[in-house]
PDB file of C-alpha atoms and ligand atoms in Angstrom:
ATOM      1  CA  UNK A   1     112.040  -8.235  60.521  1.00  0.00           C
ATOM      2  CA  UNK A   2     111.265 -10.996  62.982  1.00  0.00           C
ATOM      3  CA  UNK A   3     114.048 -12.034  65.366  1.00  0.00           C
ATOM      4  CA  UNK A   4     113.681 -15.472  66.916  1.00  0.00           C
ATOM      5  CA  UNK A   5     116.153 -16.174  69.678  1.00  0.00           C
ATOM      6  CA  UNK A   6     117.327 -19.710  70.162  1.00  0.00           C
ATOM      7  CA  UNK A   7     119.296 -20.941  73.153  1.00  0.00           C
ATOM      8  CA  UNK A   8     122.063 -22.589  71.142  1.00  0.00           C
ATOM      9  CA  UNK A   9     122.974 -24.023  67.721  1.00  0.00           C
ATOM     10  CA  UNK A  10     120.790 -27.119  68.152  1.00  0.00           C
ATOM     11  CA  UNK A  11     117.788 -25.026  69.142  1.00  0.00           C
ATOM     12  CA  UNK A  12     118.407 -22.631  66.235  1.00  0.00           C
ATOM     13  CA  UNK A  13     118.587 -25.583  63.824  1.00  0.00           C
ATOM     14  CA  UNK A  14     115.351 -27.087  65.100  1.00  0.00           C
ATOM     15  CA  UNK A  15     113.489 -23.800  64.976  1.00  0.00           C
ATOM     16  CA  UNK A  16     114.687 -23.054  61.434  1.00  0.00           C
ATOM     17  CA  UNK A  17     113.750 -26.560  60.291  1.00  0.00           C
ATOM     18  CA  UNK A  18     110.311 -26.117  61.838  1.00  0.00           C
ATOM     19  CA  UNK A  19     109.768 -22.945  59.806  1.00  0.00           C
ATOM     20  CA  UNK A  20     110.865 -24.660  56.583  1.00  0.00           C
ATOM     21  CA  UNK A  21     108.801 -27.697  57.531  1.00  0.00           C
ATOM     22  CA  UNK A  22     105.712 -25.547  58.031  1.00  0.00           C
ATOM     23  CA  UNK A  23     106.272 -24.077  54.569  1.00  0.00           C
ATOM     24  CA  UNK A  24     106.477 -27.585  53.069  1.00  0.00           C
ATOM     25  CA  UNK A  25     103.321 -28.735  54.882  1.00  0.00           C
ATOM     26  CA  UNK A  26     101.345 -25.643  53.934  1.00  0.00           C
ATOM     27  CA  UNK A  27     102.534 -25.691  50.317  1.00  0.00           C
ATOM     28  CA  UNK A  28     103.839 -29.143  49.312  1.00  0.00           C
ATOM     29  CA  UNK A  29     105.015 -27.852  45.917  1.00  0.00           C
ATOM     30  CA  UNK A  30     107.007 -24.981  47.412  1.00  0.00           C
ATOM     31  CA  UNK A  31     110.068 -23.580  45.700  1.00  0.00           C
ATOM     32  CA  UNK A  32     112.785 -23.516  48.361  1.00  0.00           C
ATOM     33  CA  UNK A  33     115.867 -21.366  47.971  1.00  0.00           C
ATOM     34  CA  UNK A  34     118.687 -23.152  49.767  1.00  0.00           C
ATOM     35  CA  UNK A  35     122.075 -22.209  51.175  1.00  0.00           C
ATOM     36  CA  UNK A  36     125.286 -24.024  51.970  1.00  0.00           C
ATOM     37  CA  UNK A  37     127.906 -23.156  54.633  1.00  0.00           C
ATOM     38  CA  UNK A  38     128.286 -24.442  58.192  1.00  0.00           C
ATOM     39  CA  UNK A  39     125.261 -22.753  59.728  1.00  0.00           C
ATOM     40  CA  UNK A  40     122.394 -24.584  57.923  1.00  0.00           C
ATOM     41  CA  UNK A  41     123.900 -28.094  58.347  1.00  0.00           C
ATOM     42  CA  UNK A  42     121.897 -28.663  61.557  1.00  0.00           C
ATOM     43  CA  UNK A  43     118.763 -27.282  59.900  1.00  0.00           C
ATOM     44  CA  UNK A  44     119.108 -29.837  57.097  1.00  0.00           C
ATOM     45  CA  UNK A  45     119.736 -32.620  59.639  1.00  0.00           C
ATOM     46  CA  UNK A  46     116.455 -31.726  61.350  1.00  0.00           C
ATOM     47  CA  UNK A  47     114.579 -31.661  58.037  1.00  0.00           C
ATOM     48  CA  UNK A  48     115.951 -35.150  57.290  1.00  0.00           C
ATOM     49  CA  UNK A  49     114.760 -36.311  60.730  1.00  0.00           C
ATOM     50  CA  UNK A  50     111.302 -34.830  60.131  1.00  0.00           C
ATOM     51  CA  UNK A  51     111.178 -36.605  56.751  1.00  0.00           C
ATOM     52  CA  UNK A  52     112.213 -39.906  58.353  1.00  0.00           C
ATOM     53  CA  UNK A  53     109.519 -39.467  61.008  1.00  0.00           C
ATOM     54  CA  UNK A  54     106.950 -39.137  58.238  1.00  0.00           C
ATOM     55  CA  UNK A  55     106.210 -35.484  58.978  1.00  0.00           C
ATOM     56  CA  UNK A  56     107.541 -34.020  55.718  1.00  0.00           C
ATOM     57  CA  UNK A  57     107.130 -34.966  52.090  1.00  0.00           C
ATOM     58  CA  UNK A  58     109.562 -33.499  49.542  1.00  0.00           C
ATOM     59  CA  UNK A  59     108.033 -35.241  46.511  1.00  0.00           C
ATOM     60  CA  UNK A  60     106.790 -32.021  44.943  1.00  0.00           C
ATOM     61  CA  UNK A  61     109.404 -29.644  46.352  1.00  0.00           C
ATOM     62  CA  UNK A  62     111.576 -27.683  43.938  1.00  0.00           C
ATOM     63  CA  UNK A  63     114.885 -26.261  45.118  1.00  0.00           C
ATOM     64  CA  UNK A  64     117.245 -23.626  43.779  1.00  0.00           C
ATOM     65  CA  UNK A  65     120.545 -22.856  45.491  1.00  0.00           C
ATOM     66  CA  UNK A  66     122.041 -19.487  46.189  1.00  0.00           C
ATOM     67  CA  UNK A  67     125.424 -20.151  44.672  1.00  0.00           C
ATOM     68  CA  UNK A  68     127.983 -22.554  43.238  1.00  0.00           C
ATOM     69  CA  UNK A  69     131.729 -22.399  42.728  1.00  0.00           C
ATOM     70  CA  UNK A  70     132.841 -21.801  39.172  1.00  0.00           C
ATOM     71  CA  UNK A  71     135.021 -24.601  37.880  1.00  0.00           C
ATOM     72  CA  UNK A  72     134.042 -27.397  40.271  1.00  0.00           C
ATOM     73  CA  UNK A  73     132.233 -30.468  38.994  1.00  0.00           C
ATOM     74  CA  UNK A  74     129.210 -31.824  40.871  1.00  0.00           C
ATOM     75  CA  UNK A  75     131.190 -34.802  42.165  1.00  0.00           C
ATOM     76  CA  UNK A  76     133.911 -32.573  43.639  1.00  0.00           C
ATOM     77  CA  UNK A  77     133.389 -32.853  47.389  1.00  0.00           C
ATOM     78  CA  UNK A  78     133.759 -29.055  47.738  1.00  0.00           C
ATOM     79  CA  UNK A  79     131.088 -28.227  45.175  1.00  0.00           C
ATOM     80  CA  UNK A  80     127.862 -26.920  46.582  1.00  0.00           C
ATOM     81  CA  UNK A  81     125.939 -29.583  44.655  1.00  0.00           C
ATOM     82  CA  UNK A  82     127.931 -32.210  46.557  1.00  0.00           C
ATOM     83  CA  UNK A  83     127.167 -30.408  49.834  1.00  0.00           C
ATOM     84  CA  UNK A  84     123.440 -30.295  49.170  1.00  0.00           C
ATOM     85  CA  UNK A  85     123.352 -33.922  48.119  1.00  0.00           C
ATOM     86  CA  UNK A  86     125.386 -34.962  51.137  1.00  0.00           C
ATOM     87  CA  UNK A  87     123.352 -33.036  53.733  1.00  0.00           C
ATOM     88  CA  UNK A  88     119.830 -33.119  52.294  1.00  0.00           C
ATOM     89  CA  UNK A  89     118.915 -34.317  48.812  1.00  0.00           C
ATOM     90  CA  UNK A  90     119.970 -37.956  49.034  1.00  0.00           C
ATOM     91  CA  UNK A  91     118.300 -38.381  52.443  1.00  0.00           C
ATOM     92  CA  UNK A  92     114.795 -37.218  51.457  1.00  0.00           C
ATOM     93  CA  UNK A  93     112.354 -37.971  48.652  1.00  0.00           C
ATOM     94  CA  UNK A  94     113.103 -34.848  46.624  1.00  0.00           C
ATOM     95  CA  UNK A  95     113.189 -35.479  42.866  1.00  0.00           C
ATOM     96  CA  UNK A  96     116.795 -34.898  41.703  1.00  0.00           C
ATOM     97  CA  UNK A  97     115.393 -33.259  38.563  1.00  0.00           C
ATOM     98  CA  UNK A  98     113.808 -30.623  40.776  1.00  0.00           C
ATOM     99  CA  UNK A  99     117.069 -29.624  42.502  1.00  0.00           C
ATOM    100  CA  UNK A 100     118.827 -26.754  40.779  1.00  0.00           C
ATOM    101  CA  UNK A 101     122.194 -25.109  41.213  1.00  0.00           C
ATOM    102  CA  UNK A 102     124.044 -22.888  38.758  1.00  0.00           C
ATOM    103  CA  UNK A 103     126.249 -25.032  36.514  1.00  0.00           C
ATOM    104  CA  UNK A 104     129.740 -24.557  37.934  1.00  0.00           C
ATOM    105  CA  UNK A 105     131.261 -26.416  34.999  1.00  0.00           C
ATOM    106  CA  UNK A 106     129.879 -23.905  32.462  1.00  0.00           C
ATOM    107  CA  UNK A 107     132.914 -21.761  31.595  1.00  0.00           C
ATOM    108  CA  UNK A 108     130.781 -19.179  29.802  1.00  0.00           C
ATOM    109  CA  UNK A 109     129.677 -17.062  32.782  1.00  0.00           C
ATOM    110  CA  UNK A 110     126.982 -15.137  30.921  1.00  0.00           C
ATOM    111  CA  UNK A 111     125.466 -18.382  29.713  1.00  0.00           C
ATOM    112  CA  UNK A 112     125.588 -20.053  33.148  1.00  0.00           C
ATOM    113  CA  UNK A 113     123.970 -17.059  34.867  1.00  0.00           C
ATOM    114  CA  UNK A 114     121.270 -16.579  32.222  1.00  0.00           C
ATOM    115  CA  UNK A 115     120.438 -20.300  32.340  1.00  0.00           C
ATOM    116  CA  UNK A 116     120.088 -20.226  36.122  1.00  0.00           C
ATOM    117  CA  UNK A 117     117.869 -17.134  36.086  1.00  0.00           C
ATOM    118  CA  UNK A 118     115.720 -18.888  33.481  1.00  0.00           C
ATOM    119  CA  UNK A 119     115.402 -21.925  35.765  1.00  0.00           C
ATOM    120  CA  UNK A 120     114.303 -19.745  38.698  1.00  0.00           C
ATOM    121  CA  UNK A 121     111.795 -17.954  36.475  1.00  0.00           C
ATOM    122  CA  UNK A 122     110.375 -21.263  35.229  1.00  0.00           C
ATOM    123  CA  UNK A 123     109.751 -22.414  38.836  1.00  0.00           C
ATOM    124  CA  UNK A 124     107.408 -19.475  39.282  1.00  0.00           C
ATOM    125  CA  UNK A 125     109.614 -17.866  41.946  1.00  0.00           C
ATOM    126  CA  UNK A 126     111.079 -18.756  45.314  1.00  0.00           C
ATOM    127  CA  UNK A 127     108.582 -19.162  48.171  1.00  0.00           C
ATOM    128  CA  UNK A 128     111.125 -19.343  50.995  1.00  0.00           C
ATOM    129  CA  UNK A 129     114.792 -18.464  50.717  1.00  0.00           C
ATOM    130  CA  UNK A 130     117.172 -19.754  53.380  1.00  0.00           C
ATOM    131  CA  UNK A 131     120.278 -17.613  53.954  1.00  0.00           C
ATOM    132  CA  UNK A 132     123.421 -17.688  56.056  1.00  0.00           C
ATOM    133  CA  UNK A 133     125.310 -14.498  56.846  1.00  0.00           C
ATOM    134  CA  UNK A 134     128.982 -13.932  56.021  1.00  0.00           C
ATOM    135  CA  UNK A 135     131.285 -12.160  58.489  1.00  0.00           C
ATOM    136  CA  UNK A 136     131.544  -9.306  56.013  1.00  0.00           C
ATOM    137  CA  UNK A 137     127.761  -9.162  55.606  1.00  0.00           C
ATOM    138  CA  UNK A 138     127.643 -11.128  52.385  1.00  0.00           C
ATOM    139  CA  UNK A 139     124.564 -13.131  51.407  1.00  0.00           C
ATOM    140  CA  UNK A 140     125.059 -15.729  48.750  1.00  0.00           C
ATOM    141  CA  UNK A 141     128.364 -14.528  47.348  1.00  0.00           C
ATOM    142  CA  UNK A 142     127.297 -10.898  47.143  1.00  0.00           C
ATOM    143  CA  UNK A 143     130.453  -9.387  48.563  1.00  0.00           C
ATOM    144  CA  UNK A 144     130.909  -5.848  49.946  1.00  0.00           C
ATOM    145  CA  UNK A 145     130.785  -3.503  46.995  1.00  0.00           C
ATOM    146  CA  UNK A 146     129.678  -0.080  45.786  1.00  0.00           C
ATOM    147  CA  UNK A 147     126.558  -1.553  44.182  1.00  0.00           C
ATOM    148  CA  UNK A 148     123.858  -4.152  44.691  1.00  0.00           C
ATOM    149  CA  UNK A 149     123.826  -6.638  41.823  1.00  0.00           C
ATOM    150  CA  UNK A 150     120.433  -7.596  40.465  1.00  0.00           C
ATOM    151  CA  UNK A 151     120.425 -10.984  38.787  1.00  0.00           C
ATOM    152  CA  UNK A 152     122.666 -14.061  39.041  1.00  0.00           C
ATOM    153  CA  UNK A 153     126.254 -13.134  38.171  1.00  0.00           C
ATOM    154  CA  UNK A 154     129.823 -14.387  38.243  1.00  0.00           C
ATOM    155  CA  UNK A 155     131.677 -12.995  41.248  1.00  0.00           C
ATOM    156  CA  UNK A 156     135.342 -12.818  42.090  1.00  0.00           C
ATOM    157  CA  UNK A 157     135.436 -13.760  45.740  1.00  0.00           C
ATOM    158  CA  UNK A 158     136.508 -11.406  48.459  1.00  0.00           C
ATOM    159  CA  UNK A 159     139.868 -12.162  50.100  1.00  0.00           C
ATOM    160  CA  UNK A 160     138.113 -12.656  53.481  1.00  0.00           C
ATOM    161  CA  UNK A 161     135.736 -15.196  51.927  1.00  0.00           C
ATOM    162  CA  UNK A 162     138.541 -17.130  50.195  1.00  0.00           C
ATOM    163  CA  UNK A 163     140.422 -17.290  53.494  1.00  0.00           C
ATOM    164  CA  UNK A 164     137.254 -18.359  55.370  1.00  0.00           C
ATOM    165  CA  UNK A 165     136.679 -21.133  52.817  1.00  0.00           C
ATOM    166  CA  UNK A 166     140.296 -22.269  52.815  1.00  0.00           C
ATOM    167  CA  UNK A 167     139.629 -24.611  55.751  1.00  0.00           C
ATOM    168  CA  UNK A 168     137.733 -26.894  53.367  1.00  0.00           C
ATOM    169  CA  UNK A 169     140.537 -27.158  50.795  1.00  0.00           C
ATOM    170  CA  UNK A 170     144.080 -28.553  50.789  1.00  0.00           C
ATOM    171  CA  UNK A 171     145.613 -25.135  50.141  1.00  0.00           C
ATOM    172  CA  UNK A 172     144.813 -21.503  49.361  1.00  0.00           C
ATOM    173  CA  UNK A 173     145.574 -22.170  45.685  1.00  0.00           C
ATOM    174  CA  UNK A 174     142.884 -24.875  45.568  1.00  0.00           C
ATOM    175  CA  UNK A 175     140.071 -22.541  46.746  1.00  0.00           C
ATOM    176  CA  UNK A 176     138.043 -21.423  43.724  1.00  0.00           C
ATOM    177  CA  UNK A 177     138.390 -17.665  43.262  1.00  0.00           C
ATOM    178  CA  UNK A 178     135.112 -17.221  41.389  1.00  0.00           C
ATOM    179  CA  UNK A 179     131.531 -18.355  41.893  1.00  0.00           C
ATOM    180  CA  UNK A 180     128.099 -17.983  40.356  1.00  0.00           C
ATOM    181  CA  UNK A 181     125.654 -16.395  42.785  1.00  0.00           C
ATOM    182  CA  UNK A 182     122.109 -15.168  42.842  1.00  0.00           C
ATOM    183  CA  UNK A 183     122.152 -11.382  42.775  1.00  0.00           C
ATOM    184  CA  UNK A 184     120.518  -9.250  45.439  1.00  0.00           C
ATOM    185  CA  UNK A 185     117.522  -8.669  43.159  1.00  0.00           C
ATOM    186  CA  UNK A 186     117.062 -12.427  42.780  1.00  0.00           C
ATOM    187  CA  UNK A 187     117.259 -12.945  46.556  1.00  0.00           C
ATOM    188  CA  UNK A 188     114.928 -10.032  47.309  1.00  0.00           C
ATOM    189  CA  UNK A 189     112.320 -11.508  44.896  1.00  0.00           C
ATOM    190  CA  UNK A 190     111.765 -14.457  47.259  1.00  0.00           C
ATOM    191  CA  UNK A 191     108.378 -14.220  48.980  1.00  0.00           C
ATOM    192  CA  UNK A 192     109.866 -15.067  52.394  1.00  0.00           C
ATOM    193  CA  UNK A 193     113.400 -15.032  53.708  1.00  0.00           C
ATOM    194  CA  UNK A 194     114.779 -17.086  56.587  1.00  0.00           C
ATOM    195  CA  UNK A 195     118.247 -16.292  57.930  1.00  0.00           C
ATOM    196  CA  UNK A 196     120.159 -18.591  60.251  1.00  0.00           C
ATOM    197  CA  UNK A 197     123.003 -17.230  62.369  1.00  0.00           C
ATOM    198  CA  UNK A 198     125.037 -18.785  65.111  1.00  0.00           C
ATOM    199  CA  UNK A 199     127.968 -17.807  67.274  1.00  0.00           C
ATOM    200  CA  UNK A 200     129.512 -14.759  68.901  1.00  0.00           C
ATOM    201  CA  UNK A 201     131.627 -14.149  65.807  1.00  0.00           C
ATOM    202  CA  UNK A 202     128.459 -13.150  63.906  1.00  0.00           C
ATOM    203  CA  UNK A 203     127.151 -10.777  66.599  1.00  0.00           C
ATOM    204  CA  UNK A 204     128.794  -7.580  65.248  1.00  0.00           C
ATOM    205  CA  UNK A 205     127.747  -8.145  61.666  1.00  0.00           C
ATOM    206  CA  UNK A 206     124.147  -8.861  62.726  1.00  0.00           C
ATOM    207  CA  UNK A 207     124.028  -5.487  64.438  1.00  0.00           C
ATOM    208  CA  UNK A 208     125.609  -3.727  61.473  1.00  0.00           C
ATOM    209  CA  UNK A 209     123.493  -5.458  58.808  1.00  0.00           C
ATOM    210  CA  UNK A 210     120.076  -5.257  60.439  1.00  0.00           C
ATOM    211  CA  UNK A 211     120.341  -2.181  62.666  1.00  0.00           C
ATOM    212  CA  UNK A 212     122.768  -0.046  60.624  1.00  0.00           C
ATOM    213  CA  UNK A 213     122.454   1.828  57.351  1.00  0.00           C
ATOM    214  CA  UNK A 214     121.346   0.053  54.213  1.00  0.00           C
ATOM    215  CA  UNK A 215     124.493  -0.017  52.102  1.00  0.00           C
ATOM    216  CA  UNK A 216     126.133  -2.264  49.493  1.00  0.00           C
ATOM    217  CA  UNK A 217     129.195  -2.265  51.763  1.00  0.00           C
ATOM    218  CA  UNK A 218     127.101  -4.591  53.922  1.00  0.00           C
ATOM    219  CA  UNK A 219     125.052  -6.467  51.337  1.00  0.00           C
ATOM    220  CA  UNK A 220     122.698  -8.160  53.837  1.00  0.00           C
ATOM    221  CA  UNK A 221     121.529  -4.720  55.003  1.00  0.00           C
ATOM    222  CA  UNK A 222     119.208  -4.578  51.958  1.00  0.00           C
ATOM    223  CA  UNK A 223     117.084  -7.225  53.668  1.00  0.00           C
ATOM    224  CA  UNK A 224     115.778  -4.454  55.950  1.00  0.00           C
ATOM    225  CA  UNK A 225     113.672  -3.496  52.913  1.00  0.00           C
ATOM    226  CA  UNK A 226     112.219  -6.977  52.397  1.00  0.00           C
ATOM    227  CA  UNK A 227     108.639  -7.366  53.704  1.00  0.00           C
ATOM    228  CA  UNK A 228     108.994 -10.877  55.181  1.00  0.00           C
ATOM    229  CA  UNK A 229     112.310 -11.684  56.859  1.00  0.00           C
ATOM    230  CA  UNK A 230     112.764 -14.025  59.817  1.00  0.00           C
ATOM    231  CA  UNK A 231     116.133 -14.278  61.538  1.00  0.00           C
ATOM    232  CA  UNK A 232     116.736 -17.277  63.776  1.00  0.00           C
ATOM    233  CA  UNK A 233     119.865 -16.871  65.831  1.00  0.00           C
ATOM    234  CA  UNK A 234     121.355 -18.297  68.947  1.00  0.00           C
ATOM    235  CA  UNK A 235     122.046 -16.250  72.076  1.00  0.00           C
ATOM    236  CA  UNK A 236     125.691 -15.690  71.192  1.00  0.00           C
ATOM    237  CA  UNK A 237     124.823 -14.368  67.709  1.00  0.00           C
ATOM    238  CA  UNK A 238     122.180 -12.021  69.182  1.00  0.00           C
ATOM    239  CA  UNK A 239     124.402 -10.871  72.047  1.00  0.00           C
ATOM    240  CA  UNK A 240     124.947  -7.352  70.624  1.00  0.00           C
ATOM    241  CA  UNK A 241     121.350  -6.534  69.696  1.00  0.00           C
TER     242      UNK A 241
HETATM  243  C1  F6R B 301     126.253 -20.269  51.217  1.00  0.00           C
HETATM  244  C2  F6R B 301     126.441 -18.861  51.059  1.00  0.00           C
HETATM  245  C3  F6R B 301     127.165 -18.001  52.051  1.00  0.00           C
HETATM  246  C4  F6R B 301     127.063 -18.459  53.504  1.00  0.00           C
HETATM  247  C5  F6R B 301     127.848 -17.529  54.415  1.00  0.00           C
HETATM  248  C6  F6R B 301     127.827 -17.988  55.853  1.00  0.00           C
HETATM  249  O1  F6R B 301     125.516 -20.813  50.140  1.00  0.00           O
HETATM  250  O2  F6R B 301     126.003 -18.352  50.093  1.00  0.00           O
HETATM  251  O3  F6R B 301     126.670 -16.700  51.944  1.00  0.00           O
HETATM  252  O4  F6R B 301     125.715 -18.496  53.887  1.00  0.00           O
HETATM  253  O5  F6R B 301     129.183 -17.462  53.995  1.00  0.00           O
HETATM  254  O6  F6R B 301     128.520 -19.190  55.953  1.00  0.00           O
HETATM  255  P1  F6R B 301     128.599 -20.018  57.291  1.00  0.00           P
HETATM  256  O7  F6R B 301     127.237 -20.553  57.535  1.00  0.00           O
HETATM  257  O8  F6R B 301     129.584 -21.120  56.994  1.00  0.00           O
HETATM  258  O9  F6R B 301     129.067 -19.098  58.353  1.00  0.00           O
END
C-alpha cells in the first residue's frame, strides 16, 4: 500500500485528481470506478478544472459507480446519479451512455445487481477504482459483517451509516434504508485502487483498516491484500499512523 500524505483537503484533492488524470492520459479509454460522499468532491472539482484547462479528455472514458440508493430516481437530488452528474459528468465531455450506476429504481434487487455486474463485465473491468472510507470501515456500502460479499448486492444500511447520511435528508425517515453496492469481490477486481481520506475523524479507522487484522468487521481491511492500492490522505487523517 502506498500512503501519500497531503497537507490539507485541497492538497489531497489535487493529488488524487492528478493520479486519476494520469490514468486518463495514459489510457484515454480507461474504465473508472467512481465514488460519492463528501471526500471526493474536491477531487472531482480538480478533474473538472483539468478538463477545462484542456489537460484531460473524457470522450472515451467509461465510468461505473460503487453504489446507489435503492428506491431513488436519478432526478432525486440525493441519488448518487444526481451527485455524479452535479459534480462531474455534466462538466466534462464524458458520454452519458458511458456512465453507469446500479438502477436504484429497479425494485427487483437480484435483477438490478445482476444487470450491474453484467455492465461492469462488458466494460472489460475497472482500471482505477476511487474509494472513500466510512467511519466504520465500510467501502461502497459494504458494512461491518461476518462475511465479505463478492458481487454487487442489495444491502440494508448500518444504523451508523443511516445517521451519517441523515444530514442530507429532511428527516431520518427519508433516508433510504437499502442500497445496491459493488461487493468486495467486485471492488478487489479493479486493477488499481485509490482511496481518499480527510480529517481527524477518519484517523482511527485508517489505523484499524490498514494496520490491523484483515476482518469483515472492518471491510476496508481486505484492501491490504490488493496488489495496487494508493491512499491519499491529509495530515489530520494520517495523524495516528
Ligand atoms: C460512496 C460510498 C461510501 C463513502 C464513505 C465515505 O459512494 O460508497 O463508502 O465513500 O461513506 O464518505 P465520506 O467521503 O462522505 O466521508
